[in-house]
Amino acid sequence: QVQLVESGGGSVQAGDSLRLSCALSGRSFSWFAGGWFRQAPGKEREFVAAISRSDFRTYYVNSVKGRFTISRDNAKNTMYLQMNSLKPEDTAVYYCAVRNGANLRLTASEYDYWGQGTQVTVSS
């Protein structure tokens, strides 16, 4: 049974950094492409970043380009989201997700397994 557990969220000031981790159990991470999504109060879940399975290609939503970095460590069965220069508009519950397949995807429905989410709150 595949399970994902996020960690690393918290409350920070604008301009601070956080690193989110997503630990996978039940199967090797090397089977999956991965992604991060977020959902702010009253808003729909939105794509943040994705990474492919083998060649580690990445893709970001425009609002986080240059500030966030997605990465993965297959040996540790973990995916990361390094978030720098955080802004109040980054406040949301952040979810990691993985999909069976090599290619990265931007749509939540294309992901097969999800974590429970971790809260990130950025104050001005």
mmCIF file of C-alpha atoms in Angstrom:
data_model
loop_
_atom_site.group_PDB
_atom_site.id
_atom_site.type_symbol
_atom_site.label_atom_id
_atom_site.label_comp_id
_atom_site.label_asym_id
_atom_site.label_seq_id
_atom_site.Cartn_x
_atom_site.Cartn_y
_atom_site.Cartn_z
ATOM 1 C CA GLN A 1 0.000 0.000 0.000
ATOM 2 C CA VAL A 2 1.488 3.309 -1.081
ATOM 3 C CA GLN A 3 1.455 6.050 1.518
ATOM 4 C CA LEU A 4 2.744 9.613 1.368
ATOM 5 C CA VAL A 5 3.507 11.723 4.413
ATOM 6 C CA GLU A 6 4.347 15.414 4.149
ATOM 7 C CA SER A 7 6.313 17.333 6.742
ATOM 8 C CA GLY A 8 8.082 20.648 7.103
ATOM 9 C CA GLY A 9 5.176 23.062 7.070
ATOM 10 C CA GLY A 10 4.831 25.869 9.555
ATOM 11 C CA SER A 11 4.255 29.555 10.172
ATOM 12 C CA VAL A 12 6.881 31.964 8.872
ATOM 13 C CA GLN A 13 7.371 35.607 7.963
ATOM 14 C CA ALA A 14 7.387 36.919 4.422
ATOM 15 C CA GLY A 15 10.817 36.417 2.885
ATOM 16 C CA ASP A 16 11.589 33.319 4.949
ATOM 17 C CA SER A 17 12.211 29.814 3.630
ATOM 18 C CA LEU A 18 10.749 26.387 4.294
ATOM 19 C CA ARG A 19 11.537 22.946 2.948
ATOM 20 C CA LEU A 20 8.702 20.502 2.628
ATOM 21 C CA SER A 21 9.396 16.781 2.536
ATOM 22 C CA CYS A 22 7.229 14.003 1.161
ATOM 23 C CA ALA A 23 8.153 10.516 2.338
ATOM 24 C CA LEU A 24 6.795 7.587 0.374
ATOM 25 C CA SER A 25 6.330 4.087 1.736
ATOM 26 C CA GLY A 26 5.029 0.883 0.211
ATOM 27 C CA ARG A 27 6.893 1.121 -3.077
ATOM 28 C CA SER A 28 10.083 2.571 -4.468
ATOM 29 C CA PHE A 29 9.856 6.235 -5.388
ATOM 30 C CA SER A 30 11.654 5.415 -8.616
ATOM 31 C CA TRP A 31 8.351 4.030 -9.956
ATOM 32 C CA PHE A 32 6.718 7.457 -9.919
ATOM 33 C CA ALA A 33 6.684 10.966 -11.237
ATOM 34 C CA GLY A 34 5.865 13.442 -8.484
ATOM 35 C CA GLY A 35 4.180 16.746 -7.880
ATOM 36 C CA TRP A 36 3.236 19.350 -5.313
ATOM 37 C CA PHE A 37 -0.139 21.064 -5.139
ATOM 38 C CA ARG A 38 -1.611 23.593 -2.749
ATOM 39 C CA GLN A 39 -5.028 24.724 -1.629
ATOM 40 C CA ALA A 40 -5.743 28.048 -0.007
ATOM 41 C CA PRO A 41 -8.939 28.666 1.993
ATOM 42 C CA GLY A 42 -11.906 29.123 -0.312
ATOM 43 C CA LYS A 43 -9.891 28.273 -3.409
ATOM 44 C CA GLU A 44 -9.465 25.243 -5.579
ATOM 45 C CA ARG A 45 -6.409 23.036 -5.355
ATOM 46 C CA GLU A 46 -3.724 24.323 -7.694
ATOM 47 C CA PHE A 47 -0.611 22.877 -9.244
ATOM 48 C CA VAL A 48 2.704 24.120 -7.855
ATOM 49 C CA ALA A 49 5.535 21.966 -9.222
ATOM 50 C CA ALA A 50 6.243 18.588 -10.774
ATOM 51 C CA ILE A 51 9.219 16.341 -11.419
ATOM 52 C CA SER A 52 9.531 13.474 -13.856
ATOM 53 C CA ARG A 53 10.450 9.955 -12.908
ATOM 54 C CA SER A 54 13.813 9.275 -14.515
ATOM 55 C CA ASP A 55 15.415 12.381 -15.990
ATOM 56 C CA PHE A 56 14.197 14.643 -13.195
ATOM 57 C CA ARG A 57 12.728 17.279 -15.489
ATOM 58 C CA THR A 58 10.834 19.912 -13.546
ATOM 59 C CA TYR A 59 7.996 22.326 -14.161
ATOM 60 C CA TYR A 60 6.587 25.137 -12.038
ATOM 61 C CA VAL A 61 3.565 27.350 -11.927
ATOM 62 C CA ASN A 62 4.607 30.871 -12.909
ATOM 63 C CA SER A 63 3.924 32.333 -9.474
ATOM 64 C CA VAL A 64 6.667 30.233 -7.834
ATOM 65 C CA LYS A 65 9.296 30.130 -10.581
ATOM 66 C CA GLY A 66 12.642 31.263 -9.286
ATOM 67 C CA ARG A 67 11.536 30.864 -5.657
ATOM 68 C CA PHE A 68 10.575 27.190 -5.294
ATOM 69 C CA THR A 69 12.595 24.122 -6.214
ATOM 70 C CA ILE A 70 11.237 20.597 -6.470
ATOM 71 C CA SER A 71 13.662 17.709 -6.086
ATOM 72 C CA ARG A 72 13.704 14.032 -5.281
ATOM 73 C CA ASP A 73 16.002 11.521 -3.643
ATOM 74 C CA ASN A 74 15.021 8.051 -4.788
ATOM 75 C CA ALA A 75 17.461 6.425 -2.389
ATOM 76 C CA LYS A 76 15.583 8.051 0.488
ATOM 77 C CA ASN A 77 12.158 7.562 -1.123
ATOM 78 C CA THR A 78 11.533 11.247 -0.583
ATOM 79 C CA MET A 79 10.519 14.285 -2.616
ATOM 80 C CA TYR A 80 11.150 17.866 -1.531
ATOM 81 C CA LEU A 81 9.871 21.341 -2.155
ATOM 82 C CA GLN A 82 12.334 24.068 -1.202
ATOM 83 C CA MET A 83 10.432 27.320 -0.834
ATOM 84 C CA ASN A 84 12.379 30.575 -0.650
ATOM 85 C CA SER A 85 11.276 34.198 -0.521
ATOM 86 C CA LEU A 86 7.884 33.157 0.750
ATOM 87 C CA LYS A 87 4.974 35.528 0.292
ATOM 88 C CA PRO A 88 1.634 35.762 2.119
ATOM 89 C CA GLU A 89 -0.081 34.514 -1.042
ATOM 90 C CA ASP A 90 1.825 31.234 -0.667
ATOM 91 C CA THR A 91 -0.275 30.468 2.406
ATOM 92 C CA ALA A 92 -2.066 27.176 1.809
ATOM 93 C CA VAL A 93 -2.189 23.507 2.634
ATOM 94 C CA TYR A 94 0.490 21.843 0.531
ATOM 95 C CA TYR A 95 -0.018 18.333 -0.793
ATOM 96 C CA CYS A 96 2.438 15.984 -2.412
ATOM 97 C CA ALA A 97 1.295 13.449 -4.957
ATOM 98 C CA VAL A 98 2.792 10.756 -7.157
ATOM 99 C CA ARG A 99 1.654 9.141 -10.364
ATOM 100 C CA ASN A 100 2.495 5.881 -12.065
ATOM 101 C CA GLY A 101 4.433 6.855 -15.150
ATOM 102 C CA ALA A 102 7.526 8.643 -16.311
ATOM 103 C CA ASN A 103 6.255 12.037 -17.322
ATOM 104 C CA LEU A 104 5.367 14.974 -15.146
ATOM 105 C CA ARG A 105 1.791 16.212 -15.183
ATOM 106 C CA LEU A 106 0.106 19.417 -14.102
ATOM 107 C CA THR A 107 -3.410 18.149 -13.392
ATOM 108 C CA ALA A 108 -4.435 16.742 -10.033
ATOM 109 C CA SER A 109 -6.637 14.060 -11.580
ATOM 110 C CA GLU A 110 -3.589 12.490 -13.221
ATOM 111 C CA TYR A 111 -2.000 11.639 -9.872
ATOM 112 C CA ASP A 112 -2.630 8.325 -8.200
ATOM 113 C CA TYR A 113 -1.583 8.792 -4.575
ATOM 114 C CA TRP A 114 -1.783 11.777 -2.253
ATOM 115 C CA GLY A 115 -0.453 12.834 1.104
ATOM 116 C CA GLN A 116 -2.593 14.324 3.837
ATOM 117 C CA GLY A 117 -1.233 17.839 3.441
ATOM 118 C CA THR A 118 0.869 20.196 5.524
ATOM 119 C CA GLN A 119 -0.053 23.777 6.407
ATOM 120 C CA VAL A 120 2.158 26.651 5.326
ATOM 121 C CA THR A 121 1.280 30.079 6.697
ATOM 122 C CA VAL A 122 3.198 33.168 5.623
ATOM 123 C CA SER A 123 2.548 36.424 7.436
ATOM 124 C CA SER A 124 3.519 39.885 6.245
#
